mmCIF file of C-alpha atoms in Angstrom:
data_model
loop_
_atom_site.group_PDB
_atom_site.id
_atom_site.type_symbol
_atom_site.label_atom_id
_atom_site.label_comp_id
_atom_site.label_asym_id
_atom_site.label_seq_id
_atom_site.Cartn_x
_atom_site.Cartn_y
_atom_site.Cartn_z
ATOM 1 C CA MET A 1 -23.379 10.938 2.435
ATOM 2 C CA ASN A 2 -23.917 13.134 5.377
ATOM 3 C CA LEU A 3 -24.305 16.793 5.333
ATOM 4 C CA LEU A 4 -20.855 17.652 6.435
ATOM 5 C CA THR A 5 -19.307 15.603 3.620
ATOM 6 C CA LYS A 6 -21.774 17.366 0.958
ATOM 7 C CA LEU A 7 -20.813 20.837 2.422
ATOM 8 C CA PHE A 8 -16.779 20.248 2.815
ATOM 9 C CA GLY A 9 -16.006 17.374 0.775
ATOM 10 C CA SER A 10 -14.051 14.299 1.777
ATOM 11 C CA TYR A 11 -10.661 14.034 2.703
ATOM 12 C CA SER A 12 -9.846 12.292 -0.587
ATOM 13 C CA LYS A 13 -11.182 14.217 -2.898
ATOM 14 C CA LYS A 14 -9.601 17.423 -1.153
ATOM 15 C CA GLU A 15 -5.741 15.229 -1.330
ATOM 16 C CA LEU A 16 -6.510 14.840 -4.970
ATOM 17 C CA LYS A 17 -7.359 18.766 -5.468
ATOM 18 C CA ARG A 18 -4.213 19.217 -3.465
ATOM 19 C CA ILE A 19 -2.005 16.761 -5.676
ATOM 20 C CA GLU A 20 -3.709 17.937 -8.993
ATOM 21 C CA PRO A 21 -1.261 20.930 -9.943
ATOM 22 C CA LEU A 22 1.854 18.570 -9.319
ATOM 23 C CA LYS A 23 0.259 16.139 -11.920
ATOM 24 C CA GLN A 24 -0.368 18.692 -14.307
ATOM 25 C CA ALA A 25 3.250 19.836 -14.100
ATOM 26 C CA VAL A 26 4.541 16.386 -14.841
ATOM 27 C CA LEU A 27 2.021 16.184 -17.949
ATOM 28 C CA ALA A 28 3.137 19.492 -19.050
ATOM 29 C CA LEU A 29 6.845 18.536 -19.458
ATOM 30 C CA ASP A 30 5.884 15.716 -21.761
ATOM 31 C CA ASP A 31 6.299 17.377 -25.057
ATOM 32 C CA LYS A 32 9.707 18.659 -23.834
ATOM 33 C CA TYR A 33 11.050 15.179 -22.619
ATOM 34 C CA THR A 34 9.629 13.511 -25.475
ATOM 35 C CA LYS A 35 11.490 15.661 -28.085
ATOM 36 C CA MET A 36 15.056 15.023 -25.958
ATOM 37 C CA THR A 37 17.409 12.656 -27.441
ATOM 38 C CA ASP A 38 18.542 9.470 -25.541
ATOM 39 C CA GLU A 39 21.583 11.445 -24.587
ATOM 40 C CA GLU A 40 19.764 14.299 -23.020
ATOM 41 C CA LEU A 41 16.878 11.878 -21.351
ATOM 42 C CA LYS A 42 19.655 9.953 -19.740
ATOM 43 C CA GLY A 43 21.911 13.144 -18.493
ATOM 44 C CA GLN A 44 18.624 14.167 -16.651
ATOM 45 C CA THR A 45 19.795 12.152 -13.867
ATOM 46 C CA ALA A 46 22.751 14.078 -13.429
ATOM 47 C CA VAL A 47 20.975 17.303 -13.761
ATOM 48 C CA LEU A 48 18.639 16.426 -11.407
ATOM 49 C CA LYS A 49 21.279 15.531 -8.573
ATOM 50 C CA GLU A 50 22.881 18.817 -9.336
ATOM 51 C CA ARG A 51 20.196 20.484 -8.589
ATOM 52 C CA LEU A 52 19.678 18.696 -5.245
ATOM 53 C CA SER A 53 23.422 19.273 -4.355
ATOM 54 C CA LEU A 54 22.514 23.122 -4.966
ATOM 55 C CA GLY A 55 19.775 23.024 -2.427
ATOM 56 C CA SER A 56 16.390 21.933 -4.271
ATOM 57 C CA SER A 57 14.412 19.492 -2.435
ATOM 58 C CA LEU A 58 13.005 16.026 -3.944
ATOM 59 C CA ASP A 59 9.578 17.766 -3.858
ATOM 60 C CA ASP A 60 11.078 20.958 -5.961
ATOM 61 C CA ILE A 61 12.271 18.313 -8.670
ATOM 62 C CA LEU A 62 9.200 16.009 -8.341
ATOM 63 C CA PRO A 63 7.796 17.161 -11.925
ATOM 64 C CA GLU A 64 11.116 16.946 -13.764
ATOM 65 C CA ALA A 65 12.140 13.508 -12.076
ATOM 66 C CA PHE A 66 8.722 11.893 -12.665
ATOM 67 C CA ALA A 67 8.760 13.568 -16.484
ATOM 68 C CA THR A 68 11.939 11.669 -16.867
ATOM 69 C CA CYS A 69 11.129 8.652 -15.789
ATOM 70 C CA ARG A 70 7.689 8.592 -17.691
ATOM 71 C CA GLU A 71 9.705 9.102 -20.813
ATOM 72 C CA ALA A 72 12.327 6.507 -19.900
ATOM 73 C CA MET A 73 9.340 3.992 -19.239
ATOM 74 C CA TRP A 74 8.134 4.859 -22.625
ATOM 75 C CA ARG A 75 11.326 4.243 -24.530
ATOM 76 C CA VAL A 76 12.791 1.118 -22.617
ATOM 77 C CA LEU A 77 9.329 -0.549 -22.026
ATOM 78 C CA SER A 78 6.811 0.979 -24.471
ATOM 79 C CA ILE A 79 4.576 2.016 -21.523
ATOM 80 C CA LYS A 80 3.736 5.632 -20.312
ATOM 81 C CA PRO A 81 2.010 6.235 -16.836
ATOM 82 C CA PHE A 82 -1.342 7.472 -16.767
ATOM 83 C CA PRO A 83 -2.410 10.602 -14.817
ATOM 84 C CA VAL A 84 -3.853 8.356 -12.248
ATOM 85 C CA GLN A 85 -0.602 6.585 -11.786
ATOM 86 C CA ILE A 86 1.202 9.901 -11.731
ATOM 87 C CA ILE A 87 -0.930 10.591 -8.565
ATOM 88 C CA GLY A 88 -0.110 7.441 -7.091
ATOM 89 C CA GLY A 89 3.668 8.016 -7.255
ATOM 90 C CA ILE A 90 3.263 11.546 -5.720
ATOM 91 C CA ILE A 91 1.227 9.918 -2.818
ATOM 92 C CA LEU A 92 4.187 7.256 -2.477
ATOM 93 C CA HIS A 93 6.583 9.768 -2.510
ATOM 94 C CA GLN A 94 4.939 11.449 -0.003
ATOM 95 C CA GLY A 95 5.017 8.484 2.170
ATOM 96 C CA ARG A 96 1.706 7.567 1.885
ATOM 97 C CA ILE A 97 -0.357 4.646 1.072
ATOM 98 C CA ALA A 98 -2.159 4.571 -2.279
ATOM 99 C CA GLU A 99 -4.392 2.001 -2.691
ATOM 100 C CA MET A 100 -4.427 0.265 -6.327
ATOM 101 C CA LYS A 101 -6.327 -2.858 -7.270
ATOM 102 C CA THR A 102 -4.559 -5.766 -9.255
ATOM 103 C CA GLY A 103 -3.617 -4.611 -12.844
ATOM 104 C CA GLU A 104 -3.701 -0.581 -12.307
ATOM 105 C CA GLY A 105 0.051 -0.294 -12.663
ATOM 106 C CA LYS A 106 1.575 -0.354 -8.933
ATOM 107 C CA THR A 107 4.644 -1.517 -10.247
ATOM 108 C CA LEU A 108 5.135 1.762 -12.551
ATOM 109 C CA VAL A 109 3.584 3.972 -10.037
ATOM 110 C CA SER A 110 6.539 2.709 -7.490
ATOM 111 C CA THR A 111 8.956 3.264 -10.264
ATOM 112 C CA LEU A 112 8.236 6.859 -10.160
ATOM 113 C CA ALA A 113 8.603 7.512 -6.845
ATOM 114 C CA GLY A 114 11.504 5.138 -6.530
ATOM 115 C CA TYR A 115 13.763 7.188 -9.308
ATOM 116 C CA LEU A 116 12.730 10.537 -7.574
ATOM 117 C CA ASN A 117 13.874 9.122 -4.056
ATOM 118 C CA ALA A 118 17.149 7.362 -5.346
ATOM 119 C CA ILE A 119 18.404 10.677 -7.156
ATOM 120 C CA ALA A 120 18.945 11.763 -3.625
ATOM 121 C CA GLY A 121 21.723 9.046 -3.040
ATOM 122 C CA LYS A 122 20.281 7.123 -0.159
ATOM 123 C CA GLY A 123 19.044 4.222 -1.783
ATOM 124 C CA VAL A 124 15.412 3.025 -2.204
ATOM 125 C CA HIS A 125 14.070 -0.265 -1.125
ATOM 126 C CA VAL A 126 11.241 -1.736 -3.231
ATOM 127 C CA VAL A 127 9.286 -4.061 -0.969
ATOM 128 C CA THR A 128 7.302 -7.058 -2.560
ATOM 129 C CA VAL A 129 5.670 -9.929 -0.944
ATOM 130 C CA ASN A 130 7.503 -13.019 -2.612
ATOM 131 C CA ASP A 131 10.945 -13.643 -4.423
ATOM 132 C CA TYR A 132 9.004 -13.964 -7.547
ATOM 133 C CA LEU A 133 7.545 -10.619 -7.896
ATOM 134 C CA ALA A 134 11.108 -8.914 -6.371
ATOM 135 C CA LYS A 135 13.022 -10.534 -9.000
ATOM 136 C CA ARG A 136 10.411 -9.925 -12.015
ATOM 137 C CA ASP A 137 10.242 -6.067 -10.886
ATOM 138 C CA SER A 138 14.260 -5.545 -10.222
ATOM 139 C CA GLU A 139 14.508 -7.031 -14.021
ATOM 140 C CA TRP A 140 11.604 -5.604 -15.657
ATOM 141 C CA MET A 141 11.503 -1.863 -13.842
ATOM 142 C CA GLY A 142 15.664 -2.353 -13.431
ATOM 143 C CA ARG A 143 15.758 -1.835 -17.203
ATOM 144 C CA ILE A 144 14.156 1.859 -16.432
ATOM 145 C CA TYR A 145 16.724 2.863 -13.564
ATOM 146 C CA LYS A 146 19.557 1.467 -15.482
ATOM 147 C CA TYR A 147 18.883 3.508 -18.777
ATOM 148 C CA LEU A 148 18.823 6.277 -16.660
ATOM 149 C CA GLY A 149 22.269 5.481 -14.967
ATOM 150 C CA MET A 150 21.067 3.771 -11.452
ATOM 151 C CA THR A 151 22.055 0.666 -10.483
ATOM 152 C CA VAL A 152 19.215 -1.643 -9.180
ATOM 153 C CA GLY A 153 19.854 -4.598 -6.513
ATOM 154 C CA LEU A 154 17.916 -7.817 -5.607
ATOM 155 C CA LEU A 155 17.512 -9.641 -2.566
ATOM 156 C CA GLN A 156 16.355 -13.108 -2.452
ATOM 157 C CA ASN A 157 15.378 -15.930 0.249
ATOM 158 C CA ASN A 158 18.527 -17.564 1.396
ATOM 159 C CA MET A 159 20.998 -15.364 -0.409
ATOM 160 C CA PRO A 160 24.581 -15.331 1.264
ATOM 161 C CA LEU A 161 25.493 -12.046 2.988
ATOM 162 C CA GLU A 162 28.554 -11.517 0.176
ATOM 163 C CA LEU A 163 25.857 -10.960 -2.265
ATOM 164 C CA LYS A 164 23.365 -9.242 -0.201
ATOM 165 C CA ARG A 165 26.139 -6.536 0.473
ATOM 166 C CA PRO A 166 26.395 -5.315 -3.188
ATOM 167 C CA ALA A 167 22.379 -5.332 -3.557
ATOM 168 C CA TYR A 168 22.115 -2.797 -0.439
ATOM 169 C CA GLN A 169 24.542 -0.652 -2.038
ATOM 170 C CA ALA A 170 22.619 -0.101 -5.328
ATOM 171 C CA ASP A 171 20.384 3.034 -5.912
ATOM 172 C CA VAL A 172 17.334 1.014 -5.900
ATOM 173 C CA THR A 173 17.029 -2.718 -3.995
ATOM 174 C CA TYR A 174 13.952 -5.018 -4.546
ATOM 175 C CA GLY A 175 13.254 -7.287 -2.009
ATOM 176 C CA THR A 176 10.641 -9.143 0.000
ATOM 177 C CA ASN A 177 9.370 -7.701 3.229
ATOM 178 C CA SER A 178 10.767 -10.467 5.185
ATOM 179 C CA GLU A 179 14.328 -10.298 3.786
ATOM 180 C CA PHE A 180 14.423 -6.828 4.551
ATOM 181 C CA GLY A 181 13.004 -7.420 7.994
ATOM 182 C CA PHE A 182 15.640 -10.102 8.908
ATOM 183 C CA ASP A 183 18.565 -8.240 7.408
ATOM 184 C CA TYR A 184 17.241 -5.390 9.534
#
């Protein structure tokens, strides 16, 4: 470690320190969202969409959206993202790359950012490397999105155009990098 890094810290450490309050804001909502009924939790999507329509930004609603999605994950899949996965979701929402190894929960991380960005109503594309993962994730994580009142689409290799159109019109669309690239 060189002297400058010792004095000023690394870029990653600075970024993590900057993101820490957002992560803590999400975690601070855990008790509130745990106590919600299914109807109240499912209703959060409409509440968050309303906040956006009244001028809030996606960044403004991030803690509530992540807390909503996190609790939905627990109720639907019995999985609750860890704090480090919340950080990964924040990084993805910010349009940056979060490096994660196999088994560290990339699928959960992408769902946090996917849910938040789908609230805006512009559609979210979740890109995977093969048809198997696209199908698996659209079915597995799709249960969370559907629980929260969103639609999920799936693009597969050699899919006819008449089936691709509704997939692209969904709130969240899963597909491979080659399908999205070819269709573009």
